[in-house]
């Protein structure tokens, strides 16, 4: 079984009862710039062990509300639906809608210089509708995926974080 990690800033004990669930570490760091509490899986999607850990942390920190803020692509939209369905048993759940110029939290905050709290909130049927409207992504060789998407993406996010 591979090691699974969850990135978070919950150890800082910020004065908030809201926890943002995001897709990646750079998205979490964008939230951290505004002292917003976040959890992010290391793998880009939530494995059961990671989600159980995040929920336990949320209970321990007195979290009452969660915001599902995964990327606006098909995978992120699906993750928002699955995550939101699971979490609403214990928390008040909100979903965000990214504008066309931002594919994720890192772009919204770091590249486009906006505060996360200004993201419009949508309900679960709108998230489902968005998911169903998106095309399936082309299957590519894993090595190419890492070389051309994640590496470039990480470099871009690093540049935005420096501005």
Short mmCIF file of C-alpha atoms in Angstrom, two decimals:
data_model
loop_
_atom_site.label_atom_id
_atom_site.label_comp_id
_atom_site.label_asym_id
_atom_site.label_seq_id
_atom_site.Cartn_x
_atom_site.Cartn_y
_atom_site.Cartn_z
CA UNK A 1 0.00 0.00 0.00
CA UNK A 2 1.54 3.37 -0.97
CA UNK A 3 1.99 6.08 1.62
CA UNK A 4 -0.71 8.74 1.33
CA UNK A 5 -0.34 12.24 2.62
CA UNK A 6 -2.70 15.10 3.31
CA UNK A 7 -1.43 18.68 3.20
CA UNK A 8 -3.03 21.09 5.62
CA UNK A 9 -2.54 24.21 7.67
CA UNK A 10 -4.92 23.11 10.45
CA UNK A 11 -1.98 22.93 12.86
CA UNK A 12 -1.93 26.76 12.83
CA UNK A 13 -5.27 26.80 14.70
CA UNK A 14 -6.67 29.71 12.72
CA UNK A 15 -9.81 31.31 14.11
CA UNK A 16 -12.22 29.75 11.64
CA UNK A 17 -14.96 27.16 11.59
CA UNK A 18 -14.62 26.70 7.82
CA UNK A 19 -12.36 24.21 6.07
CA UNK A 20 -11.60 24.34 2.34
CA UNK A 21 -11.11 21.04 0.49
CA UNK A 22 -8.92 21.60 -2.57
CA UNK A 23 -7.33 19.37 -5.18
CA UNK A 24 -3.66 20.12 -4.73
CA UNK A 25 -0.98 21.59 -2.53
CA UNK A 26 -0.62 24.78 -4.62
CA UNK A 27 -4.35 25.39 -4.25
CA UNK A 28 -3.94 24.99 -0.50
CA UNK A 29 -1.00 27.39 -0.40
CA UNK A 30 -3.11 29.96 -2.24
CA UNK A 31 -5.71 29.69 0.53
CA UNK A 32 -3.01 29.88 3.19
CA UNK A 33 -2.00 33.30 1.83
CA UNK A 34 -5.37 34.53 3.13
CA UNK A 35 -5.25 32.58 6.41
CA UNK A 36 -7.99 30.21 5.27
CA UNK A 37 -7.83 26.65 6.57
CA UNK A 38 -7.40 23.96 3.94
CA UNK A 39 -6.79 20.28 3.38
CA UNK A 40 -5.48 18.84 0.12
CA UNK A 41 -4.60 15.30 -0.90
CA UNK A 42 -1.08 14.70 -2.15
CA UNK A 43 -2.39 12.67 -5.06
CA UNK A 44 -4.86 15.20 -6.53
CA UNK A 45 -7.86 13.11 -5.48
CA UNK A 46 -9.08 11.83 -2.14
CA UNK A 47 -8.33 8.28 -1.10
CA UNK A 48 -10.45 6.83 1.72
CA UNK A 49 -7.59 7.00 4.25
CA UNK A 50 -6.91 10.64 3.44
CA UNK A 51 -10.56 11.61 3.73
CA UNK A 52 -10.92 9.84 7.07
CA UNK A 53 -7.85 11.71 8.33
CA UNK A 54 -9.19 15.06 7.09
CA UNK A 55 -12.62 14.50 8.67
CA UNK A 56 -10.99 13.56 11.99
CA UNK A 57 -8.86 16.72 11.89
CA UNK A 58 -11.94 18.80 11.06
CA UNK A 59 -13.84 17.40 14.06
CA UNK A 60 -10.84 17.95 16.33
CA UNK A 61 -10.59 21.60 15.19
CA UNK A 62 -14.30 22.36 15.61
CA UNK A 63 -15.00 22.81 11.90
CA UNK A 64 -18.69 23.36 11.13
CA UNK A 65 -18.62 24.20 7.41
CA UNK A 66 -16.60 22.84 4.49
CA UNK A 67 -16.09 24.34 1.04
CA UNK A 68 -15.49 21.94 -1.85
CA UNK A 69 -13.20 23.84 -4.20
CA UNK A 70 -11.60 21.31 -6.54
CA UNK A 71 -10.52 22.29 -10.06
CA UNK A 72 -13.19 23.14 -12.62
CA UNK A 73 -12.28 20.26 -14.99
CA UNK A 74 -14.19 16.98 -15.19
CA UNK A 75 -12.10 15.21 -12.55
CA UNK A 76 -12.39 18.13 -10.11
CA UNK A 77 -16.12 18.49 -10.64
CA UNK A 78 -16.64 14.78 -10.01
CA UNK A 79 -14.51 14.99 -6.87
CA UNK A 80 -16.61 17.92 -5.62
CA UNK A 81 -19.78 15.85 -6.06
CA UNK A 82 -18.39 12.75 -4.34
CA UNK A 83 -16.74 14.72 -1.56
CA UNK A 84 -19.77 16.94 -0.96
CA UNK A 85 -22.09 13.95 -0.82
CA UNK A 86 -19.87 12.30 1.79
CA UNK A 87 -19.20 15.38 3.92
CA UNK A 88 -22.76 16.72 4.18
CA UNK A 89 -23.53 13.98 6.71
CA UNK A 90 -21.37 15.85 9.24
CA UNK A 91 -20.84 19.41 7.99
CA UNK A 92 -22.56 22.26 6.21
CA UNK A 93 -21.21 21.95 2.65
CA UNK A 94 -20.67 24.66 0.04
CA UNK A 95 -19.36 24.45 -3.52
CA UNK A 96 -17.54 27.17 -5.46
CA UNK A 97 -17.77 28.09 -9.12
CA UNK A 98 -14.61 29.34 -10.82
CA UNK A 99 -14.84 32.01 -13.53
CA UNK A 100 -13.62 31.17 -17.04
CA UNK A 101 -10.19 32.74 -16.40
CA UNK A 102 -9.37 30.42 -13.48
CA UNK A 103 -9.13 26.65 -13.63
CA UNK A 104 -8.40 26.24 -9.92
CA UNK A 105 -7.77 28.03 -6.64
CA UNK A 106 -4.10 28.75 -7.37
CA UNK A 107 -4.99 30.59 -10.58
CA UNK A 108 -7.89 32.43 -8.97
CA UNK A 109 -5.81 33.71 -6.06
CA UNK A 110 -2.21 33.92 -7.30
CA UNK A 111 -2.49 34.59 -11.02
CA UNK A 112 -5.69 36.65 -11.02
CA UNK A 113 -5.18 38.27 -7.60
CA UNK A 114 -8.59 37.56 -6.10
CA UNK A 115 -9.66 36.59 -2.60
CA UNK A 116 -11.14 33.07 -2.27
CA UNK A 117 -14.16 34.36 -0.36
CA UNK A 118 -15.26 36.23 -3.50
CA UNK A 119 -15.84 32.98 -5.41
CA UNK A 120 -19.55 32.47 -6.17
CA UNK A 121 -21.22 29.60 -4.33
CA UNK A 122 -23.35 27.07 -6.20
CA UNK A 123 -25.53 24.16 -5.11
CA UNK A 124 -25.01 20.47 -5.81
CA UNK A 125 -27.33 20.31 -8.87
CA UNK A 126 -25.27 23.08 -10.52
CA UNK A 127 -22.05 21.15 -9.81
CA UNK A 128 -23.63 18.03 -11.34
CA UNK A 129 -24.79 19.97 -14.38
CA UNK A 130 -21.30 21.41 -14.88
CA UNK A 131 -19.77 17.93 -14.56
CA UNK A 132 -22.14 16.48 -17.15
CA UNK A 133 -21.40 19.32 -19.58
CA UNK A 134 -17.65 18.66 -19.63
CA UNK A 135 -16.01 16.40 -22.23
CA UNK A 136 -14.10 13.32 -21.18
CA UNK A 137 -10.37 13.92 -21.02
CA UNK A 138 -8.15 12.09 -23.45
CA UNK A 139 -6.22 9.18 -21.95
CA UNK A 140 -2.48 9.81 -22.25
CA UNK A 141 0.63 7.88 -21.31
CA UNK A 142 1.37 8.46 -17.61
CA UNK A 143 4.95 9.63 -18.28
CA UNK A 144 3.72 12.25 -20.72
CA UNK A 145 1.07 13.37 -18.28
CA UNK A 146 3.65 14.01 -15.59
CA UNK A 147 6.13 15.70 -17.91
CA UNK A 148 3.69 17.98 -19.71
CA UNK A 149 0.97 18.77 -17.22
CA UNK A 150 2.15 18.57 -13.63
CA UNK A 151 5.68 19.86 -14.10
CA UNK A 152 4.62 22.84 -16.19
CA UNK A 153 1.65 23.44 -13.95
CA UNK A 154 3.80 23.45 -10.83
CA UNK A 155 6.29 25.83 -12.42
CA UNK A 156 3.49 28.22 -13.39
CA UNK A 157 1.99 28.13 -9.91
CA UNK A 158 5.40 28.80 -8.40
CA UNK A 159 5.79 31.87 -10.62
CA UNK A 160 2.37 33.20 -9.56
CA UNK A 161 3.21 32.66 -5.90
CA UNK A 162 6.25 34.88 -6.30
CA UNK A 163 4.26 37.88 -7.59
#
